[in-house]
XYZ file of N, CA and C in Angstrom:
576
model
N 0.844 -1.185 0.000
C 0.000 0.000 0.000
C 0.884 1.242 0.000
N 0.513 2.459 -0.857
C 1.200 3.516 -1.163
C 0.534 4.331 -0.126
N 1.225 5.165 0.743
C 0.830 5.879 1.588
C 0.590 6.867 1.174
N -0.609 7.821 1.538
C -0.825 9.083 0.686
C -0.676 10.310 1.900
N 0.611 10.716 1.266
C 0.981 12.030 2.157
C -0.219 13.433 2.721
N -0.094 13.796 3.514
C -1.160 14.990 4.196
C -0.260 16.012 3.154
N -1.323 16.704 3.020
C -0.761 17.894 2.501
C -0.344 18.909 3.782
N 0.723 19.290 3.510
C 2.113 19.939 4.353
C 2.476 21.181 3.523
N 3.213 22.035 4.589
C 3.485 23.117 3.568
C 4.659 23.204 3.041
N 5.371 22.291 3.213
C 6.675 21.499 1.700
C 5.461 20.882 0.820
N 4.490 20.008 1.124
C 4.036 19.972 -0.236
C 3.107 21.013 -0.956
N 2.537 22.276 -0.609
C 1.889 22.967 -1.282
C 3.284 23.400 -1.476
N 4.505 24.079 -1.312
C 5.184 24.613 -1.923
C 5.793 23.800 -3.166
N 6.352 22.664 -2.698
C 6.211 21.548 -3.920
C 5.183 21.727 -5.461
N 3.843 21.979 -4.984
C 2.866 22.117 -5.701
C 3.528 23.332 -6.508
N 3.345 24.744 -5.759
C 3.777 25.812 -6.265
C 4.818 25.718 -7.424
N 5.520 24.980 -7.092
C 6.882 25.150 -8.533
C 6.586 23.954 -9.226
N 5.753 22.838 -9.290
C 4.944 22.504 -10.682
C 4.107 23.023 -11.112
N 3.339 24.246 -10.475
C 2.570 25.010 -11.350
C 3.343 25.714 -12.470
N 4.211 26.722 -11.633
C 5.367 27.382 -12.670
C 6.182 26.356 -13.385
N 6.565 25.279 -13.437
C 7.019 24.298 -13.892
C 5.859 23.815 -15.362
N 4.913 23.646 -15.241
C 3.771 23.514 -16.424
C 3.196 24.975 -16.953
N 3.277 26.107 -16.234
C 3.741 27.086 -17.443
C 5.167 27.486 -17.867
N 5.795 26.960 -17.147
C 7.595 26.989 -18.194
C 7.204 26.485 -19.385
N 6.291 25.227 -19.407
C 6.591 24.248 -20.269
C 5.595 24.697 -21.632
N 4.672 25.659 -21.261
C 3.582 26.306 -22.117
C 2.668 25.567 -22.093
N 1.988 24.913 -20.774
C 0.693 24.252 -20.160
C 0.042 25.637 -19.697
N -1.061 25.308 -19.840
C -2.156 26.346 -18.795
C -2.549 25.466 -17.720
N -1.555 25.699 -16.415
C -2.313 24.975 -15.344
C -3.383 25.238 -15.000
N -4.035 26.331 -15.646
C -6.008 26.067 -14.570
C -6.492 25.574 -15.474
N -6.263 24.896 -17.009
C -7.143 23.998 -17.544
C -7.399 22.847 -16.562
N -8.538 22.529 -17.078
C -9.382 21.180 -16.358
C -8.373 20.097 -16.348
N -7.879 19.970 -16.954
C -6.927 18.478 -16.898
C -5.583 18.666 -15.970
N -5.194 19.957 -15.953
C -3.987 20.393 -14.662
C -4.284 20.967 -13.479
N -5.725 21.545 -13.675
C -5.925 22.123 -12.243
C -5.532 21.511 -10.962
N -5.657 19.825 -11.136
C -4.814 19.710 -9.765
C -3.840 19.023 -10.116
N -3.190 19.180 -11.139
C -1.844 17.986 -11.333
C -0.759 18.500 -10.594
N -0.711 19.820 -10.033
C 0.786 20.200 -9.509
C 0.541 19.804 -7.534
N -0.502 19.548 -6.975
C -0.608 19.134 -5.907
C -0.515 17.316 -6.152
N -1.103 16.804 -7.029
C -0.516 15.270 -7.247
C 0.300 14.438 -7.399
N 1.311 15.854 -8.186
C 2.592 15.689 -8.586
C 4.052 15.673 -7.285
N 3.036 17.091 -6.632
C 3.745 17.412 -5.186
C 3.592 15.919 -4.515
N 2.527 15.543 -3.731
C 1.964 13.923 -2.965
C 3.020 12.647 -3.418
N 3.088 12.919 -5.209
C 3.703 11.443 -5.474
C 4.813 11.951 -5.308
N 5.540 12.638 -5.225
C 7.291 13.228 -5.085
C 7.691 12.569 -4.014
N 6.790 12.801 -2.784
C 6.711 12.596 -1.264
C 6.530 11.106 -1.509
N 6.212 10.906 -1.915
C 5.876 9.169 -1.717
C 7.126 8.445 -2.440
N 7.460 8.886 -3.361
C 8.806 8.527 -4.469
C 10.225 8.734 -3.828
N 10.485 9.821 -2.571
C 11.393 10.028 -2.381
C 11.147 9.403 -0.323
N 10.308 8.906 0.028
C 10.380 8.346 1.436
C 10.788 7.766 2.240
N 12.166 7.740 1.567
C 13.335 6.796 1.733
C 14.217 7.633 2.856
N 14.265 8.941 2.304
C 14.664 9.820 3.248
C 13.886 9.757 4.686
N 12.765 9.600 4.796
C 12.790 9.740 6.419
C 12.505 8.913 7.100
N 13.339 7.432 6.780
C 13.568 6.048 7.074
C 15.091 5.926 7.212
N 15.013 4.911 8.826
C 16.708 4.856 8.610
C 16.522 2.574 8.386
N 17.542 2.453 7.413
C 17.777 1.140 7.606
C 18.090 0.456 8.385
N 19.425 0.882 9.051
C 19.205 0.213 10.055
C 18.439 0.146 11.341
N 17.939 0.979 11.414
C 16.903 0.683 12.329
C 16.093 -0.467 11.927
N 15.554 -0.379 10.561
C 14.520 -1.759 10.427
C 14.783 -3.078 10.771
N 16.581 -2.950 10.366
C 17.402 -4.412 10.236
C 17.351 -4.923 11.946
N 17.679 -3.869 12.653
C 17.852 -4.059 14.155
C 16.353 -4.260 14.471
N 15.318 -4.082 14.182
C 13.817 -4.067 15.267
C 13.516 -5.515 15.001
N 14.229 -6.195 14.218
C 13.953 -7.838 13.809
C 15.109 -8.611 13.847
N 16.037 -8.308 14.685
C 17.185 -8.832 14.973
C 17.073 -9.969 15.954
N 17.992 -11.380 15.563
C 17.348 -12.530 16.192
C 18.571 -13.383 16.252
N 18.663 -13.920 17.540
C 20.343 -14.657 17.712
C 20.038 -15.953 17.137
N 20.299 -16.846 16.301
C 20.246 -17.913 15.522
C 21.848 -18.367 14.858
N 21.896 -19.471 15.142
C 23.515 -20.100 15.106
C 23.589 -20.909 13.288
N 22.304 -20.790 12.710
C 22.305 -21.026 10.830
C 23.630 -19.632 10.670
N 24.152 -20.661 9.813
C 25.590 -19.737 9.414
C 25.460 -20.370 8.009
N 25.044 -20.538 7.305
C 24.543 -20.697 5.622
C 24.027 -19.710 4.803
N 23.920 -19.728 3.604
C 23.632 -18.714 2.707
C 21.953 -18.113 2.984
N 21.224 -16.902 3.020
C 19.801 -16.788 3.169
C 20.051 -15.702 1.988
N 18.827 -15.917 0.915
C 18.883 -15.203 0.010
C 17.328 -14.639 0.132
N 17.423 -13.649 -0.335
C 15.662 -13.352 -1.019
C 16.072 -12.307 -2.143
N 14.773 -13.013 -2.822
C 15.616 -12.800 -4.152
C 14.376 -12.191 -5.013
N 14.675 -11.627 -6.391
C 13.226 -11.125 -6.764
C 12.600 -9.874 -6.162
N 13.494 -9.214 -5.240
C 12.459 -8.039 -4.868
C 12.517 -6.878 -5.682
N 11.399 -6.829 -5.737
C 10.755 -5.584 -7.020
C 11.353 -4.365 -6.215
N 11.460 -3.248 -7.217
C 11.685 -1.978 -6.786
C 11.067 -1.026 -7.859
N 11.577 0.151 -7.413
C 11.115 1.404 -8.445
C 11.968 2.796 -7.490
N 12.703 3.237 -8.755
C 13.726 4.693 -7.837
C 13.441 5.328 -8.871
N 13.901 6.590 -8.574
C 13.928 7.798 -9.397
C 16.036 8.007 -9.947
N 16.003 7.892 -11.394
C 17.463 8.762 -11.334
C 18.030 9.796 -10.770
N 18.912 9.932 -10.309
C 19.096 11.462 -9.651
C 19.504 12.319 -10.997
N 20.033 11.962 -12.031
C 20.341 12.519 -13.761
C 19.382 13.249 -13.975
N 18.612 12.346 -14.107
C 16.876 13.079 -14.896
C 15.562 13.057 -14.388
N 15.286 12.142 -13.102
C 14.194 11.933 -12.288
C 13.402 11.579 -13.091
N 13.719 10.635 -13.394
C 13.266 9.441 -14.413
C 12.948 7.904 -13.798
N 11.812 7.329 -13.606
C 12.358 6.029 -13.125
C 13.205 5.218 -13.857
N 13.641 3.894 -12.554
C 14.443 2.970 -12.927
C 13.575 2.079 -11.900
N 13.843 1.194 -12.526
C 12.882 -0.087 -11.740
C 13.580 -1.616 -12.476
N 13.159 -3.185 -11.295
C 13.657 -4.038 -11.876
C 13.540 -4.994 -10.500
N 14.820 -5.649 -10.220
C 14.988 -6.610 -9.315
C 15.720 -6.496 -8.290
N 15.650 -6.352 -7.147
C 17.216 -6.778 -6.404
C 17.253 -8.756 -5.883
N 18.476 -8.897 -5.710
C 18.761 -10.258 -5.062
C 19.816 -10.038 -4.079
N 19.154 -10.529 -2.857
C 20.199 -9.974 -1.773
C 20.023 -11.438 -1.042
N 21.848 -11.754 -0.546
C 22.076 -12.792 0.372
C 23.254 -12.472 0.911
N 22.965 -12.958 2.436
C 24.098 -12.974 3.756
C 24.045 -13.998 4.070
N 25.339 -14.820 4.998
C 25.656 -15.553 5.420
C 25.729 -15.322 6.845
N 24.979 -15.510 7.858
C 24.811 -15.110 9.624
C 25.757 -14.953 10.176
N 26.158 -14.400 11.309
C 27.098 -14.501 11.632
C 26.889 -14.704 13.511
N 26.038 -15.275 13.774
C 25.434 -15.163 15.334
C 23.926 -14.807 15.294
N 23.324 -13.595 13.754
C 22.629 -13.494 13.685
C 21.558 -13.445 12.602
N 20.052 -13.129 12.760
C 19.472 -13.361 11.520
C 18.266 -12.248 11.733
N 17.892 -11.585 10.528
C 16.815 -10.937 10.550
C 15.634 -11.202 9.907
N 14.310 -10.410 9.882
C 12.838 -10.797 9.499
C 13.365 -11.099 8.136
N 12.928 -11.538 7.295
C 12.837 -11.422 5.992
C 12.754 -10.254 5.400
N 11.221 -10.016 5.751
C 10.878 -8.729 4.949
C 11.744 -7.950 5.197
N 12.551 -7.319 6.246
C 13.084 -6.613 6.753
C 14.221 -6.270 5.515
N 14.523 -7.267 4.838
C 15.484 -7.193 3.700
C 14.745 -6.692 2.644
N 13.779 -6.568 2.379
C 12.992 -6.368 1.483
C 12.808 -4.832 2.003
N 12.521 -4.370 3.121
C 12.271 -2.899 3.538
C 13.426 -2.168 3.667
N 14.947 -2.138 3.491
C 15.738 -1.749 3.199
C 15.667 -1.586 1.674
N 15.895 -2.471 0.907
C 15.569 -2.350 -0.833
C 14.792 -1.141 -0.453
N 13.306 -0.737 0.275
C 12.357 0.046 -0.210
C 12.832 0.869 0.319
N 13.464 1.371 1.052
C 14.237 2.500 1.609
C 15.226 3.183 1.080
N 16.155 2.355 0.478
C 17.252 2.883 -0.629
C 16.743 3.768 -1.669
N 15.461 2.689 -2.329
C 14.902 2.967 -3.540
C 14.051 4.148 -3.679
N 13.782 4.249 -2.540
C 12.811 5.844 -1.994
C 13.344 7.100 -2.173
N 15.065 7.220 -2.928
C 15.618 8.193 -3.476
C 15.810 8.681 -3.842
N 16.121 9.641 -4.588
C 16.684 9.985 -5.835
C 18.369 9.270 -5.463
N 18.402 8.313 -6.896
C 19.494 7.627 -6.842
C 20.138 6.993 -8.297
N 21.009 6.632 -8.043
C 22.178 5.792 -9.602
C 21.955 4.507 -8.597
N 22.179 3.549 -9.586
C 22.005 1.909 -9.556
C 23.024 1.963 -8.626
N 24.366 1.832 -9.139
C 25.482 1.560 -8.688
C 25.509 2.088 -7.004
N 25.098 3.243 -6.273
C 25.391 3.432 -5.248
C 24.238 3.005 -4.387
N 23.064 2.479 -5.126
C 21.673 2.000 -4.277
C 22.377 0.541 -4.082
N 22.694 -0.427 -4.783
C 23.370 -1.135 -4.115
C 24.299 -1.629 -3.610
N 25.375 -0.331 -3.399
C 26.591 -0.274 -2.324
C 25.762 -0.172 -1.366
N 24.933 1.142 -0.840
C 24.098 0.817 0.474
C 22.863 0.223 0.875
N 23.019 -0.403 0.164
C 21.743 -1.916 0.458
C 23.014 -3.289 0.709
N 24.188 -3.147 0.500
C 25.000 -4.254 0.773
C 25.674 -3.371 2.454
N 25.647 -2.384 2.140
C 26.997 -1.520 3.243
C 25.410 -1.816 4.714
N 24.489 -1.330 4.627
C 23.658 -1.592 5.900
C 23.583 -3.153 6.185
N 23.567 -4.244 5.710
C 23.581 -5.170 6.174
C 24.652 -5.432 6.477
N 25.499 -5.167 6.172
C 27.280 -5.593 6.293
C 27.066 -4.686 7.885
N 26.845 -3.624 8.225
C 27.132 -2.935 9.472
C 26.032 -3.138 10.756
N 24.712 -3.776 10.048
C 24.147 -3.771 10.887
C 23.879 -5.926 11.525
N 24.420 -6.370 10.752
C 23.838 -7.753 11.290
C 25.688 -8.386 11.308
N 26.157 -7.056 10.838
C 27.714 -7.952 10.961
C 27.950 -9.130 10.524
N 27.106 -10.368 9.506
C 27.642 -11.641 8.738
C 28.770 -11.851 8.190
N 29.450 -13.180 7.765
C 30.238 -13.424 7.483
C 30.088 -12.961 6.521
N 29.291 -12.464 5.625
C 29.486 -11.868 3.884
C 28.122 -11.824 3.635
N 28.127 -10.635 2.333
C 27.032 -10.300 1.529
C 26.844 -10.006 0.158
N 25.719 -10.187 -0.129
C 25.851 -10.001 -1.584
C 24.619 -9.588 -2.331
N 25.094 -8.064 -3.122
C 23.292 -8.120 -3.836
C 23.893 -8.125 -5.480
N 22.735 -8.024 -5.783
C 22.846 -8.127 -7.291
C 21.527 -7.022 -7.801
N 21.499 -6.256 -8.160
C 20.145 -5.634 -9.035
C 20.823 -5.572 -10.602
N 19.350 -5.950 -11.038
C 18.898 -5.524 -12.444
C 17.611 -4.759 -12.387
N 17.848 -3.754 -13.934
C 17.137 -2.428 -13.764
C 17.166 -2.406 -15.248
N 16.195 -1.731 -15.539
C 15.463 -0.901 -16.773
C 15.701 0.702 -16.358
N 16.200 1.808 -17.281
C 15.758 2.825 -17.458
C 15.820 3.557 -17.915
N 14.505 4.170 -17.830
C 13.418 4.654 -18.518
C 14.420 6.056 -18.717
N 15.334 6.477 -18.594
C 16.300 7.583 -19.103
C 17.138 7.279 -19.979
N 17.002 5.660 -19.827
C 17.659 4.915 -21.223
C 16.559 4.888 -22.139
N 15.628 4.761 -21.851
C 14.311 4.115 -22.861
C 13.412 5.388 -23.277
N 13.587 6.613 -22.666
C 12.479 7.796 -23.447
C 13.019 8.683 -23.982
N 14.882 8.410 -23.662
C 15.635 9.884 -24.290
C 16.703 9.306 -24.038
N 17.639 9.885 -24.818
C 18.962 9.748 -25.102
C 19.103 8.710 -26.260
N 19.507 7.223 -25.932
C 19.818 6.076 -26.636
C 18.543 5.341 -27.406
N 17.348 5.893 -26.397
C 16.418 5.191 -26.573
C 16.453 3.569 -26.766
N 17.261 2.794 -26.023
C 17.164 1.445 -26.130
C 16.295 1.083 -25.141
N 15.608 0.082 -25.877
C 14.091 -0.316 -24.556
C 14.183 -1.964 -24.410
N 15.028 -2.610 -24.718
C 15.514 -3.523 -23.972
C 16.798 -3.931 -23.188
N 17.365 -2.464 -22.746
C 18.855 -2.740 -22.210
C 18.240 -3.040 -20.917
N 19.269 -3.716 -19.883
C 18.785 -3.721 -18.576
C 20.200 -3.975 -18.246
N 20.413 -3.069 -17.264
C 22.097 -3.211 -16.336
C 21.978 -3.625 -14.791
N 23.009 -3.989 -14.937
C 23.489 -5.108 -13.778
C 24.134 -4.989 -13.025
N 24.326 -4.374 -11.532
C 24.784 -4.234 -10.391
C 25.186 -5.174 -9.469
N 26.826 -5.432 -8.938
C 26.510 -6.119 -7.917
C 27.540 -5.746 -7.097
N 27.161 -5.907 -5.683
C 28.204 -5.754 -4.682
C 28.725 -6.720 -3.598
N 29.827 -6.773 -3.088
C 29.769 -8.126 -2.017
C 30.783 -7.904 -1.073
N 30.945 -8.418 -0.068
C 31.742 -8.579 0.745
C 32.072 -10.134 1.556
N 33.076 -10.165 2.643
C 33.035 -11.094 3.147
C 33.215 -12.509 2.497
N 32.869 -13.611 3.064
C 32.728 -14.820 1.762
C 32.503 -14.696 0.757
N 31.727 -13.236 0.147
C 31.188 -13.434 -1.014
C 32.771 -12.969 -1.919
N 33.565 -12.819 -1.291
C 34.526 -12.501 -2.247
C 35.637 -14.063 -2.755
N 35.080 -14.963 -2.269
C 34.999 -16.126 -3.164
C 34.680 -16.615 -3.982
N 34.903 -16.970 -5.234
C 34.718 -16.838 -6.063
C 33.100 -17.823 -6.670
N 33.505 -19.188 -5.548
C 32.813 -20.096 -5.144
C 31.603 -19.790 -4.678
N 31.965 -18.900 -3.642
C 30.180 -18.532 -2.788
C 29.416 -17.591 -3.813
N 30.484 -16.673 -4.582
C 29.759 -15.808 -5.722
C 28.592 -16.480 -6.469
N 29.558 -17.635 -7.073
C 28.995 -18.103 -8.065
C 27.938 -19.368 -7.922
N 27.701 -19.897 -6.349
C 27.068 -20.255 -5.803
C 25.477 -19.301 -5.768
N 25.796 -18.252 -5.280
C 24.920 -17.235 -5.060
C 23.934 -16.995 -6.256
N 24.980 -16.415 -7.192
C 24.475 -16.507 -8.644
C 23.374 -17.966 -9.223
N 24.180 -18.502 -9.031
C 23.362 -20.670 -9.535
C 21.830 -20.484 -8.972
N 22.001 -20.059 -7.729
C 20.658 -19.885 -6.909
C 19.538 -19.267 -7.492
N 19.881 -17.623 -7.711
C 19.327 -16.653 -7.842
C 18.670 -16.939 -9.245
N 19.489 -17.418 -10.489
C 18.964 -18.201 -11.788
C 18.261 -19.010 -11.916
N 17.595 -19.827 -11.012
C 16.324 -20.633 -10.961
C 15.382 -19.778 -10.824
């Protein structure tokens, strides 16, 4: 469920400079079809960027659980959606994230609510999953980690290159995962 922000007075000001923003562009915002697009526009910004007033580790820690499994835990497949920080453009796709315990283990989802926290940014691929690998690495301390995202975007696909089937590939790791073995272990997994 998408939470729908109160209107605040960051978001009527928000509003304010997509009004002037759709007459930059030579829109008449009080036509019927914009009259309220610059307060909608303001709401989804807030909802697109909510990453900011979430900390990760906090989530990782409120589901923190002493368990002596010292094996690979992956979850894999989690959907996302970010904004470029380039063009504020989405990018959207997959992450696959796995740690190896190290004393400890967290909720599941909890891995999944970091992804949504990163992704709540304005952000580049490459540094959303350095810190989607760097918070689990600091907060559950495991022997190693590892994500992987793939992404579409749409700053590739509506302008510039216009290629609409590229999709790039991120990955980061630490710990065991810098074996070449557990890598490619990781990988074998994630491909089913």
């Amino acid at each position: 469920m998408t939470p729908n922000p109160e209107i605040t007075p960051i978001t009527e000001e928000l509003a304010s400079h997509y009004h002037k923003v759709l007459q930059l562009l030579g829109e008449d915002p009080s036509r019927e079809g914009l009259l309220k697009t610059p307060m909608r526009v303001a709401k989804a910004m807030q909802v697109l960027t909510r990453g900011y007033e979430m900390d990760a580790h906090e989530v990782l820690t409120g589901a923190l659980f002493k368990e002596d499994y010292n094996h690979m835990v992956i979850v894999k497949d989690i959907d996302f959606f970010s904004l470029c920080e380039h063009h504020m453009l989405p990018f959207y796709g997959k992450v696959h994230v796995a740690y190896i315990p190290n004393g400890y283990i967290t909720g599941l989802s909890k891995i999944a609510r970091v992804v949504d926290i990163y992704s709540h940014r304005l952000q580049v691929q490459e540094r959303m999953t350095m810190q989607i690998r760097e918070c689990i690495d600091e907060t559950l301390h495991p022997l190693g980690v590892m994500v992987v995202v793939e992404a579409k975007h749409m700053c590739m696909q509506m302008r510039g290159v216009e290629k609409q089937n590229s999709i790039t590939t991120t990955s980061e790791f630490s710990g065991a995962f810098n074996q070449a073995k557990t890598r490619q272990e990781f990988m074998n997994l994630i491909s089913h």
